[in-house]
Coordinates of N, CA and C and ligand atoms in Angstrom, one line a residue:
L1 N 1.0 -16.7 6.0 CA 0.0 -16.5 5.6 C 0.9 -14.8 4.6
I2 N 0.7 -15.3 3.2 CA 1.4 -14.0 2.7 C 0.1 -13.3 1.9
L3 N 0.0 -12.1 1.7 CA -1.0 -11.3 1.3 C -0.6 -10.1 0.8
I4 N -1.4 -9.8 -0.3 CA -1.1 -9.1 -1.4 C -2.6 -7.8 -1.5
L5 N -1.7 -6.0 -1.0 CA -3.2 -5.7 -1.1 C -3.0 -4.4 -2.3
V6 N -3.8 -4.7 -2.8 CA -3.5 -3.9 -4.4 C -4.7 -2.9 -4.2
G7 N -4.3 -1.4 -5.2 CA -5.6 -0.9 -5.2 C -5.2 0.4 -5.7
P8 N -5.8 1.5 -6.0 CA -5.3 2.8 -6.5 C -4.9 3.8 -5.1
P9 N -4.1 4.6 -5.2 CA -3.5 6.0 -4.1 C -5.0 6.3 -3.2
G10 N -4.8 6.1 -2.1 CA -5.5 6.6 -1.3 C -6.9 5.4 -1.3
S11 N -6.5 4.4 -1.6 CA -7.8 3.1 -1.5 C -8.0 2.8 -0.4
G12 N -7.3 3.1 0.8 CA -7.1 2.2 2.0 C -6.0 1.1 2.5
K13 N -4.9 0.7 1.7 CA -4.2 -0.2 1.6 C -3.4 0.0 3.0
G14 N -3.0 1.2 3.3 CA -2.2 1.3 4.8 C -2.8 1.2 5.8
T15 N -4.0 2.0 5.7 CA -5.2 2.0 6.8 C -5.5 0.3 7.4
Q16 N -6.1 -0.6 6.3 CA -6.8 -1.4 6.6 C -4.9 -2.3 6.6
S17 N -3.8 -2.0 6.2 CA -2.5 -3.3 6.8 C -2.3 -3.3 8.0
S18 N -2.7 -2.1 8.8 CA -2.4 -2.5 10.4 C -3.5 -2.5 10.9
M19 N -4.6 -2.4 10.6 CA -5.7 -3.7 11.4 C -5.4 -4.9 11.1
I20 N -4.9 -5.4 9.6 CA -4.9 -7.1 9.6 C -3.5 -7.7 10.4
K21 N -2.4 -6.4 9.9 CA -1.1 -7.0 10.7 C -1.2 -7.4 12.4
D22 N -2.1 -6.1 12.9 CA -2.2 -6.7 14.8 C -3.0 -8.0 14.4
E23 N -4.1 -8.1 13.9 CA -5.7 -9.1 13.8 C -4.4 -10.7 13.8
Y24 N -3.8 -10.5 13.0 CA -3.2 -11.8 12.3 C -1.4 -12.0 12.5
C25 N -1.0 -10.8 13.3 CA 0.0 -10.9 13.6 C 1.7 -11.3 12.4
L26 N 0.8 -9.8 11.6 CA 2.0 -10.3 10.4 C 2.9 -8.9 10.1
C27 N 4.0 -9.4 9.2 CA 4.8 -7.9 9.3 C 4.1 -7.2 7.8
H28 N 4.3 -6.0 8.2 CA 3.6 -5.0 7.1 C 5.0 -4.4 6.2
L29 N 4.9 -4.7 4.9 CA 6.0 -4.2 4.1 C 5.5 -3.2 3.1
A30 N 5.5 -2.1 3.1 CA 4.7 -1.2 2.4 C 6.1 -0.8 1.4
T31 N 6.1 -0.8 0.3 CA 6.8 -0.4 -0.4 C 7.7 1.3 -0.5
G32 N 5.8 1.6 -0.7 CA 6.4 3.4 -0.6 C 6.7 3.8 1.1
D33 N 6.0 3.0 2.4 CA 7.0 3.5 2.9 C 8.6 3.1 3.3
M34 N 8.9 2.5 3.1 CA 10.5 2.2 2.8 C 10.9 2.8 1.7
L35 N 10.6 3.7 0.3 CA 10.6 4.5 -0.3 C 11.3 5.4 0.3
R36 N 10.0 5.8 1.1 CA 10.0 7.5 1.3 C 11.1 7.3 2.7
A37 N 11.0 6.4 3.3 CA 12.6 6.4 4.6 C 13.4 6.5 4.3
A38 N 13.7 6.0 2.4 CA 15.0 5.5 2.1 C 15.6 7.3 1.3
K39 N 14.6 7.6 1.5 CA 14.9 9.0 0.2 C 16.0 9.8 0.4
A40 N 16.3 9.7 1.9 CA 17.9 10.7 1.4 C 18.9 9.9 0.8
T41 N 18.9 8.5 0.5 CA 19.8 7.9 0.1 C 19.6 7.1 -1.1
L42 N 18.4 7.6 -1.7 CA 18.0 7.3 -3.5 C 18.7 8.3 -4.0
G43 N 18.6 7.8 -5.5 CA 19.3 8.9 -6.9 C 18.2 9.9 -7.2
V44 N 18.4 11.1 -7.4 CA 17.8 12.2 -7.7 C 16.9 11.4 -8.6
K45 N 17.0 10.5 -9.5 CA 15.9 10.6 -10.6 C 14.8 9.8 -9.7
E46 N 15.2 9.0 -8.9 CA 14.1 7.8 -8.7 C 12.9 9.0 -7.4
K47 N 14.4 10.0 -6.4 CA 13.6 10.8 -6.1 C 12.3 12.0 -6.5
E48 N 12.8 12.0 -7.8 CA 12.2 13.2 -8.8 C 10.6 12.1 -9.4
V49 N 11.2 10.8 -9.3 CA 9.9 10.4 -10.0 C 8.6 9.7 -8.5
M50 N 9.5 10.1 -7.9 CA 8.6 9.5 -6.9 C 7.6 11.0 -6.5
D51 N 7.9 12.2 -6.2 CA 7.4 13.2 -5.9 C 6.4 13.8 -7.2
K52 N 6.6 13.1 -9.0 CA 6.0 13.4 -9.8 C 4.5 12.1 -9.9
G53 N 4.8 11.4 -9.5 CA 3.9 10.5 -9.3 C 3.9 8.8 -10.1
G54 N 5.3 8.6 -10.5 CA 5.5 7.8 -11.4 C 6.0 6.6 -10.3
F55 N 6.3 5.4 -11.2 CA 7.2 4.3 -10.4 C 8.3 4.5 -10.4
V56 N 9.0 3.9 -9.2 CA 10.9 3.9 -9.3 C 10.8 2.4 -9.5
S57 N 12.4 2.5 -10.6 CA 12.8 1.5 -10.9 C 12.5 -0.3 -10.5
D58 N 12.1 -1.1 -11.3 CA 12.0 -2.4 -11.1 C 13.1 -2.9 -10.2
D59 N 14.4 -2.9 -10.8 CA 15.5 -3.0 -9.9 C 15.1 -2.8 -8.4
C60 N 15.4 -1.6 -8.2 CA 15.6 -0.9 -6.8 C 14.4 -0.7 -5.8
V61 N 13.3 -1.3 -6.3 CA 11.9 -1.8 -5.4 C 12.2 -3.2 -4.9
I62 N 13.1 -4.2 -5.9 CA 12.6 -5.2 -5.8 C 13.9 -5.9 -5.0
G63 N 15.2 -4.9 -5.0 CA 16.1 -5.1 -3.9 C 15.6 -4.7 -2.8
I64 N 14.9 -3.7 -2.7 CA 14.5 -3.0 -1.2 C 12.9 -4.3 -0.5
I65 N 12.4 -4.9 -1.1 CA 11.7 -5.8 -1.1 C 12.0 -7.3 -0.4
E66 N 12.9 -7.4 -1.0 CA 13.6 -8.9 -0.9 C 14.4 -8.8 0.3
E67 N 14.9 -7.8 0.4 CA 16.1 -7.5 1.9 C 14.9 -7.8 2.6
A68 N 14.1 -6.6 3.0 CA 12.7 -6.8 4.1 C 12.3 -8.0 4.4
M69 N 11.8 -9.0 3.4 CA 11.4 -10.1 3.1 C 12.1 -10.9 4.3
K70 N 13.7 -10.8 4.3 CA 14.9 -11.8 5.4 C 14.7 -11.2 6.4
K71 N 13.6 -10.6 7.2 CA 13.6 -9.9 8.6 C 13.1 -11.1 9.3
P72 N 13.3 -11.4 10.6 CA 12.7 -12.7 11.1 C 11.6 -12.4 11.4
S73 N 11.1 -11.5 11.8 CA 9.5 -10.9 12.6 C 8.9 -11.3 10.7
C74 N 9.4 -11.1 10.0 CA 8.3 -11.8 9.1 C 8.3 -13.7 8.6
K75 N 8.8 -13.9 9.2 CA 8.7 -15.6 9.4 C 7.4 -16.1 9.2
K76 N 6.4 -15.3 9.9 CA 5.0 -15.8 10.0 C 4.2 -15.5 9.2
G77 N 4.8 -15.2 8.2 CA 4.0 -14.1 7.2 C 4.1 -12.3 6.9
F78 N 3.7 -12.1 5.9 CA 3.8 -10.8 5.5 C 2.6 -10.0 4.9
I79 N 2.1 -9.0 5.2 CA 1.6 -8.2 4.0 C 2.0 -7.4 2.9
L80 N 2.0 -7.3 2.0 CA 3.0 -6.7 1.0 C 2.2 -5.7 0.2
D81 N 2.2 -4.6 0.7 CA 1.1 -3.1 0.5 C 2.3 -2.1 -0.7
G82 N 1.8 -2.5 -1.8 CA 2.5 -1.3 -2.9 C 3.1 -2.6 -3.9
F83 N 3.4 -3.5 -3.7 CA 3.9 -4.0 -4.6 C 3.6 -5.7 -4.3
P84 N 3.5 -6.7 -5.9 CA 4.1 -5.7 -7.1 C 3.0 -4.8 -7.5
R85 N 3.7 -3.6 -8.2 CA 2.9 -2.7 -9.1 C 2.7 -2.9 -10.3
S86 N 3.6 -3.8 -10.9 CA 4.0 -4.3 -12.4 C 4.0 -5.9 -12.5
V87 N 3.5 -6.3 -13.9 CA 3.4 -7.7 -14.1 C 5.1 -8.2 -13.6
V88 N 6.0 -7.6 -14.4 CA 7.1 -7.9 -14.0 C 7.7 -7.9 -12.6
Q89 N 7.0 -7.0 -11.6 CA 7.5 -7.3 -10.5 C 6.8 -8.4 -9.6
A90 N 5.9 -8.8 -10.2 CA 4.5 -10.3 -10.3 C 5.5 -11.3 -10.1
E91 N 5.9 -11.3 -11.3 CA 6.7 -12.3 -12.2 C 8.0 -12.8 -10.8
K92 N 8.5 -11.3 -10.7 CA 9.7 -11.6 -9.7 C 9.6 -11.8 -8.3
L93 N 8.4 -11.7 -8.0 CA 8.2 -12.1 -6.7 C 7.7 -13.6 -7.0
N94 N 7.1 -14.2 -7.8 CA 6.8 -15.6 -8.2 C 8.4 -16.2 -7.6
E95 N 9.3 -15.8 -8.7 CA 10.4 -16.7 -8.8 C 11.0 -16.8 -7.3
I96 N 10.9 -15.3 -6.2 CA 11.5 -15.1 -5.1 C 11.2 -16.4 -4.0
L97 N 9.7 -16.1 -4.2 CA 8.6 -17.0 -3.1 C 9.5 -18.3 -3.6
A98 N 9.1 -19.0 -5.1 CA 9.2 -20.2 -5.0 C 10.5 -20.8 -4.3
R99 N 11.8 -19.7 -4.6 CA 12.9 -20.1 -4.5 C 12.8 -21.0 -2.5
Q100 N 12.0 -20.2 -1.8 CA 11.8 -20.3 -0.7 C 10.4 -21.1 -0.1
G101 N 10.1 -21.7 -1.3 CA 9.2 -23.1 -1.2 C 7.4 -22.5 -0.7
T102 N 7.4 -21.0 -1.2 CA 6.0 -20.6 -0.4 C 5.3 -20.0 -1.7
K103 N 4.0 -19.5 -1.4 CA 3.3 -18.6 -2.4 C 2.5 -17.8 -1.8
I104 N 2.2 -16.8 -3.3 CA 0.3 -16.2 -1.9 C -0.6 -16.4 -2.0
D105 N -1.0 -16.3 -0.9 CA -2.2 -16.9 -0.3 C -3.4 -16.3 -1.1
E106 N -3.3 -15.1 -0.8 CA -4.4 -13.9 -1.3 C -4.0 -12.8 -1.3
V107 N -4.9 -12.4 -2.5 CA -4.8 -11.1 -3.2 C -6.1 -10.3 -2.8
L108 N -6.1 -9.3 -1.9 CA -7.3 -8.2 -1.8 C -6.9 -7.1 -3.0
N109 N -7.9 -7.1 -3.7 CA -8.1 -5.8 -4.3 C -9.0 -5.3 -4.1
F110 N -8.5 -3.9 -3.5 CA -9.4 -2.7 -3.0 C -10.3 -2.1 -4.0
V111 N -11.4 -2.2 -4.3 CA -11.9 -1.3 -5.3 C -12.8 -0.2 -4.6
I112 N -12.6 0.7 -5.6 CA -13.5 2.2 -5.4 C -13.2 3.0 -6.8
D113 N -13.7 3.8 -6.7 CA -14.6 5.0 -8.0 C -13.1 6.3 -7.7
D114 N -12.3 6.3 -8.5 CA -11.5 7.8 -9.2 C -11.7 8.4 -8.1
A115 N -13.3 8.9 -8.2 CA -13.8 10.4 -7.9 C -13.8 10.2 -6.6
I116 N -13.6 9.6 -5.7 CA -13.6 9.6 -3.8 C -11.8 10.0 -3.5
L117 N -11.0 9.7 -4.6 CA -9.8 9.5 -4.0 C -8.9 11.1 -3.7
E118 N -9.2 11.6 -4.8 CA -8.9 13.0 -4.1 C -9.3 13.6 -2.9
E119 N -10.4 13.4 -2.4 CA -10.7 13.9 -0.8 C -9.8 13.1 0.0
R120 N -9.3 11.8 -0.1 CA -8.7 10.9 0.8 C -7.7 11.3 0.7
I121 N -6.4 11.8 -0.6 CA -5.6 11.9 -0.8 C -5.1 13.6 0.0
T122 N -5.8 14.5 -0.5 CA -5.4 15.1 -0.2 C -5.8 16.2 1.6
G123 N -6.4 14.7 2.0 CA -7.0 15.0 3.9 C -5.9 14.8 4.5
R124 N -5.2 13.7 3.9 CA -4.2 13.0 4.3 C -3.3 13.5 5.0
W125 N -2.9 12.8 6.9 CA -2.2 13.6 7.3 C -0.7 12.2 8.2
T126 N 0.2 11.7 7.8 CA 0.7 10.8 8.3 C 2.0 11.1 9.4
H127 N 2.3 9.9 10.1 CA 3.5 10.0 11.3 C 4.5 9.2 10.6
P128 N 5.7 10.2 10.1 CA 6.2 9.1 9.1 C 7.2 8.0 10.2
S129 N 7.5 8.2 11.1 CA 8.3 7.0 11.8 C 7.5 6.0 12.2
S130 N 6.4 5.9 12.6 CA 5.3 5.1 12.8 C 4.3 4.4 11.8
G131 N 4.4 5.3 10.6 CA 3.6 4.9 9.5 C 2.4 5.2 10.2
R132 N 1.3 5.7 11.1 CA 0.2 6.1 11.6 C -0.5 7.1 10.3
I133 N -1.5 6.6 9.8 CA -2.0 7.7 8.7 C -3.4 8.1 9.5
Y134 N -3.9 9.4 9.2 CA -4.7 10.5 9.7 C -5.6 10.7 8.2
H135 N -6.8 11.3 8.8 CA -7.4 11.8 7.6 C -8.2 13.2 8.3
T136 N -7.9 14.4 7.8 CA -8.8 15.6 8.4 C -10.3 15.2 8.7
K137 N -11.0 14.8 7.9 CA -12.6 14.6 7.8 C -12.2 12.8 8.5
Y138 N -12.4 11.9 8.4 CA -12.1 10.5 8.4 C -11.9 9.8 9.4
A139 N -10.5 10.6 9.9 CA -9.9 9.7 11.0 C -8.6 10.7 11.7
P140 N -9.3 12.2 12.0 CA -9.0 13.0 12.4 C -8.2 12.4 13.9
P141 N -7.1 13.2 14.1 CA -5.8 13.1 15.5 C -6.9 13.7 16.6
K142 N -6.3 13.4 17.5 CA -7.0 13.9 18.7 C -6.6 15.6 18.5
V143 N -5.4 16.5 18.0 CA -5.4 17.4 18.4 C -4.6 17.6 16.3
H144 N -4.9 18.5 16.1 CA -4.9 19.3 14.7 C -3.2 19.1 14.2
G145 N -2.8 18.3 13.2 CA -1.6 18.3 12.8 C -0.5 17.7 14.1
V146 N -0.8 16.9 15.0 CA -0.2 16.0 16.2 C -0.3 14.4 16.1
D147 N 0.6 13.9 16.3 CA 0.6 12.1 16.4 C 0.0 11.9 17.7
D148 N -1.4 11.2 18.2 CA -2.0 10.7 19.1 C -1.3 10.0 20.2
I149 N -0.5 9.5 19.7 CA 0.6 8.5 20.4 C 1.8 9.4 21.2
T150 N 2.4 9.8 19.9 CA 3.9 10.5 20.4 C 3.8 12.1 20.7
G151 N 2.9 12.3 19.8 CA 2.8 14.2 20.5 C 3.8 14.6 19.4
E152 N 4.4 14.2 18.2 CA 4.8 14.7 17.3 C 4.4 15.0 16.2
P153 N 5.1 15.8 15.4 CA 4.3 16.6 14.1 C 4.0 15.7 13.1
L154 N 2.5 15.6 12.6 CA 2.2 14.8 11.1 C 3.1 15.9 10.2
I155 N 3.1 15.5 8.9 CA 2.9 15.8 7.9 C 2.1 15.1 6.5
Q156 N 2.3 16.0 5.9 CA 1.4 15.6 4.6 C 2.7 15.3 3.5
R157 N 2.2 14.1 2.8 CA 3.8 13.4 1.5 C 3.2 14.4 0.7
D158 N 4.6 14.4 0.0 CA 4.7 15.4 -1.2 C 3.8 15.1 -2.2
D159 N 4.1 13.9 -2.7 CA 3.0 13.3 -3.6 C 1.3 13.2 -3.4
D160 N 1.3 14.1 -2.2 CA -0.2 14.4 -1.8 C -0.9 15.5 -2.4
T161 N -1.0 15.8 -3.4 CA -1.3 16.9 -4.2 C -2.6 16.2 -5.2
A162 N -3.6 17.4 -5.7 CA -4.5 16.7 -6.7 C -3.9 16.8 -8.1
I163 N -3.2 17.3 -8.1 CA -2.3 17.3 -9.9 C -1.3 15.5 -9.8
V164 N -0.4 15.2 -8.5 CA 0.1 14.1 -8.8 C -0.9 13.0 -8.4
L165 N -1.5 13.3 -8.6 CA -2.9 11.9 -8.0 C -2.8 11.7 -9.4
K166 N -3.2 12.8 -10.4 CA -3.4 12.2 -11.5 C -2.7 11.7 -12.2
S167 N -0.9 11.5 -12.0 CA 0.0 10.8 -13.0 C -0.3 9.7 -12.2
R168 N -0.6 9.2 -10.4 CA -0.5 8.3 -10.0 C -1.6 7.5 -10.4
L169 N -2.4 7.8 -10.9 CA -4.1 7.0 -11.0 C -3.7 6.4 -12.0
E170 N -3.0 7.4 -13.1 CA -2.5 6.7 -14.2 C -1.5 5.7 -14.8
A171 N -1.0 5.8 -13.7 CA 0.3 4.7 -13.7 C -0.3 3.5 -13.1
Y172 N -1.2 3.6 -11.9 CA -2.1 2.7 -11.7 C -3.0 1.9 -12.6
H173 N -3.8 2.4 -13.4 CA -4.8 2.0 -14.2 C -4.0 0.9 -15.2
K174 N -2.8 1.9 -16.0 CA -2.0 1.4 -17.4 C -1.2 0.2 -16.5
Q175 N -0.4 0.3 -15.5 CA 0.5 -0.6 -14.9 C 0.2 -1.9 -13.8
T176 N -0.5 -1.6 -13.3 CA -1.2 -1.9 -11.8 C -2.1 -2.7 -12.4
E177 N -3.3 -2.7 -12.7 CA -4.3 -3.0 -13.2 C -4.1 -4.6 -13.5
P178 N -2.7 -4.6 -14.6 CA -2.5 -6.0 -15.3 C -2.4 -7.3 -14.4
V179 N -2.1 -6.2 -12.9 CA -1.0 -7.5 -11.6 C -2.7 -7.9 -11.4
I180 N -3.6 -7.4 -11.5 CA -4.8 -7.8 -10.4 C -5.2 -9.0 -11.9
D181 N -5.3 -9.1 -12.9 CA -6.0 -9.9 -13.8 C -4.7 -11.2 -13.7
Y182 N -3.4 -11.2 -13.6 CA -2.2 -12.1 -13.7 C -2.6 -12.5 -12.3
Y183 N -3.1 -12.3 -11.5 CA -3.4 -12.7 -9.8 C -5.0 -13.8 -10.2
A184 N -5.6 -13.1 -10.8 CA -7.3 -13.7 -11.1 C -7.4 -14.7 -11.6
K185 N -6.2 -15.2 -12.5 CA -5.8 -15.9 -13.7 C -5.6 -17.2 -12.4
K186 N -4.8 -17.0 -11.4 CA -4.1 -17.9 -10.5 C -5.6 -18.3 -9.8
G187 N -6.3 -17.5 -9.6 CA -7.8 -18.0 -8.3 C -7.2 -17.2 -7.0
V188 N -6.8 -16.4 -7.1 CA -6.0 -16.0 -5.7 C -6.6 -14.6 -5.0
V189 N -7.7 -14.3 -6.3 CA -8.1 -12.6 -5.9 C -9.2 -12.4 -5.3
A190 N -9.6 -11.7 -4.4 CA -10.8 -11.7 -3.7 C -11.2 -9.8 -3.4
N191 N -12.2 -9.4 -3.9 CA -12.1 -8.1 -4.2 C -13.2 -7.3 -3.1
I192 N -12.7 -5.9 -2.7 CA -13.0 -5.7 -1.4 C -13.5 -4.4 -1.6
H193 N -15.0 -4.1 -1.1 CA -15.7 -2.7 -1.4 C -15.0 -2.0 -0.6
A194 N -13.9 -1.0 -0.9 CA -13.4 -0.2 -0.3 C -14.0 1.3 0.3
D195 N -14.6 1.5 -0.8 CA -15.5 2.7 -0.6 C -16.6 2.9 0.9
K196 N -16.2 2.1 1.5 CA -17.1 2.3 2.9 C -16.5 2.9 4.1
L197 N -17.0 2.8 5.1 CA -16.2 3.1 6.1 C -14.8 2.3 6.7
P198 N -14.1 3.0 7.0 CA -12.9 2.1 7.4 C -13.4 0.4 8.4
K199 N -14.1 0.7 9.4 CA -14.6 -0.3 10.4 C -15.0 -1.6 9.0
D200 N -15.6 -1.0 8.4 CA -17.1 -1.8 7.5 C -15.9 -2.4 6.6
V201 N -15.0 -1.8 6.0 CA -13.9 -2.0 4.7 C -13.3 -3.4 5.7
S202 N -12.9 -3.2 6.9 CA -12.4 -4.0 8.1 C -12.9 -5.7 8.0
A203 N -14.3 -5.4 8.3 CA -14.8 -6.7 8.4 C -15.1 -7.7 7.0
E204 N -14.9 -6.8 5.7 CA -15.2 -7.7 5.1 C -13.6 -8.2 4.7
V205 N -12.7 -7.4 4.8 CA -11.2 -8.1 4.9 C -11.3 -9.3 5.6
K206 N -11.9 -9.1 6.7 CA -11.8 -10.1 7.8 C -12.6 -11.4 7.5
K207 N -13.9 -11.0 7.2 CA -14.6 -12.2 6.8 C -13.8 -12.8 5.0
V208 N -13.2 -12.4 4.5 CA -12.7 -12.7 3.7 C -11.3 -13.9 3.9
L209 N -10.9 -13.5 4.9 CA -9.4 -14.0 5.3 C -9.9 -15.3 6.2
S210 N -11.3 -15.4 6.6 CA -11.9 -16.5 7.5 C -12.4 -17.1 6.8
L211 N -11.9 -17.2 5.3 CA -13.1 -18.4 5.0 C -12.7 -19.5 4.2
Ligands
LIG301 P1 2.7 4.1 -1.8 O1 3.0 4.9 -0.7 O2 2.2 2.8 -2.0 O3 1.5 5.1 -2.3 P2 -0.3 4.7 -3.1 O4 -0.1 3.3 -3.8 O5 -0.4 5.7 -3.7 O6 -0.6 4.5 -1.8 P3 -1.3 5.2 -0.7 O7 -0.5 5.2 0.2 O8 -1.6 6.6 -1.4 O9 -2.7 4.9 -0.5 P4 -2.8 3.9 0.3 O10 -4.0 2.6 -0.5 O11 -2.3 3.2 1.5 O12 -4.1 4.5 1.7 P5 -4.5 5.4 2.8 O13 -5.0 3.7 4.0 O14 -3.1 5.7 3.4 O15 3.9 4.5 -3.1 C1 4.2 5.9 -3.0 C2 5.2 6.1 -4.4 O16 6.5 5.4 -4.1 C3 4.2 5.2 -5.8 O17 4.3 6.4 -6.6 C4 5.8 5.0 -6.3 O18 6.5 6.3 -6.8 C5 6.9 4.4 -5.4 N1 6.4 3.1 -5.1 C6 6.3 2.5 -4.3 N2 6.0 1.4 -4.3 C7 6.5 0.7 -5.7 C8 6.4 -0.5 -6.6 N3 6.4 -1.6 -6.2 N4 6.8 0.0 -8.1 C9 7.7 1.3 -8.2 N5 7.6 2.1 -7.3 C10 6.7 2.3 -6.3 O19 -5.5 6.1 3.0 C11 -5.5 6.9 2.4 C12 -6.5 8.1 3.4 O20 -7.8 8.3 3.3 C13 -5.9 8.8 4.7 O21 -5.7 9.9 5.1 C14 -7.3 7.5 5.5 O22 -6.8 8.0 6.9 C15 -8.0 7.0 4.5 N6 -9.0 6.0 4.6 C16 -8.6 5.2 4.8 N7 -9.7 4.5 4.5 C17 -10.7 5.1 4.6 C18 -12.4 4.8 4.2 N8 -12.6 3.5 4.2 N9 -12.9 5.9 4.4 C19 -12.6 6.9 4.5 N10 -11.2 7.5 4.6 C20 -10.3 6.5 4.5
LIG302 ZN1 -0.2 3.6 1.7

């Protein structure tokens, strides 16, 4: 099973990925998480772009994702979270998958109003090494600022400010929305109402995937 999760910043791609990966035994490939983990080795330009809410170069991200897809744990299938983010990336992905004799099974399009996203983004806390995601109001940790499992400190992402969110949304509408049309023409897009409670979004995702 190969899935793509598309949606604006804060729409719940990471949150739902963790449910889907456990339920369907898939590998979770999130380019944003990978780029943040590799931040120390990225070029100055790439780091600056991320902090300002723009997109890093296609070459950089395609290299990272192509490498990650080779992991043995990805043999059963994977969830692409945050990739492809442009039509160029989607075309490149097609080429890579065609070479492997596979293709995309489903694109889950997380539909949500922009107005809801600022509260989601500014209230998010993450545990970087595990990727666990919390929210001060909607998914609070047992102890404020501390990961439930490891007891390690949680952090707020550098790009999780109201100002940077504006640029991220602009990039999303301009460059990523055409990706949805690209896959709609192939008949593989399912819209998910992402403005409900996390458990209700999960139920909708499961329903779509079991059809
Ligand atoms: P990335 O990390 O992919 O960021 P993003 O797309 O902006 O998405 P987010 O991670 O912010 O949101 P999410 O949808 O995962 O929401 P989450 O589940 O965490 O990319 C970061 C940057 O990396 C990009 O800006 C770019 O610079 C670069 N990059 C990455 N990929 C690239 C690519 N392919 N090409 C070029 N550059 C690339 O939820 C958000 C919050 O809401 C959490 O606190 C959560 O607890 C809460 N929440 C989740 N669901 C619900 C719900 N249903 N109800 C209430 N609260 C909820
Ligand atoms: Zn995410």
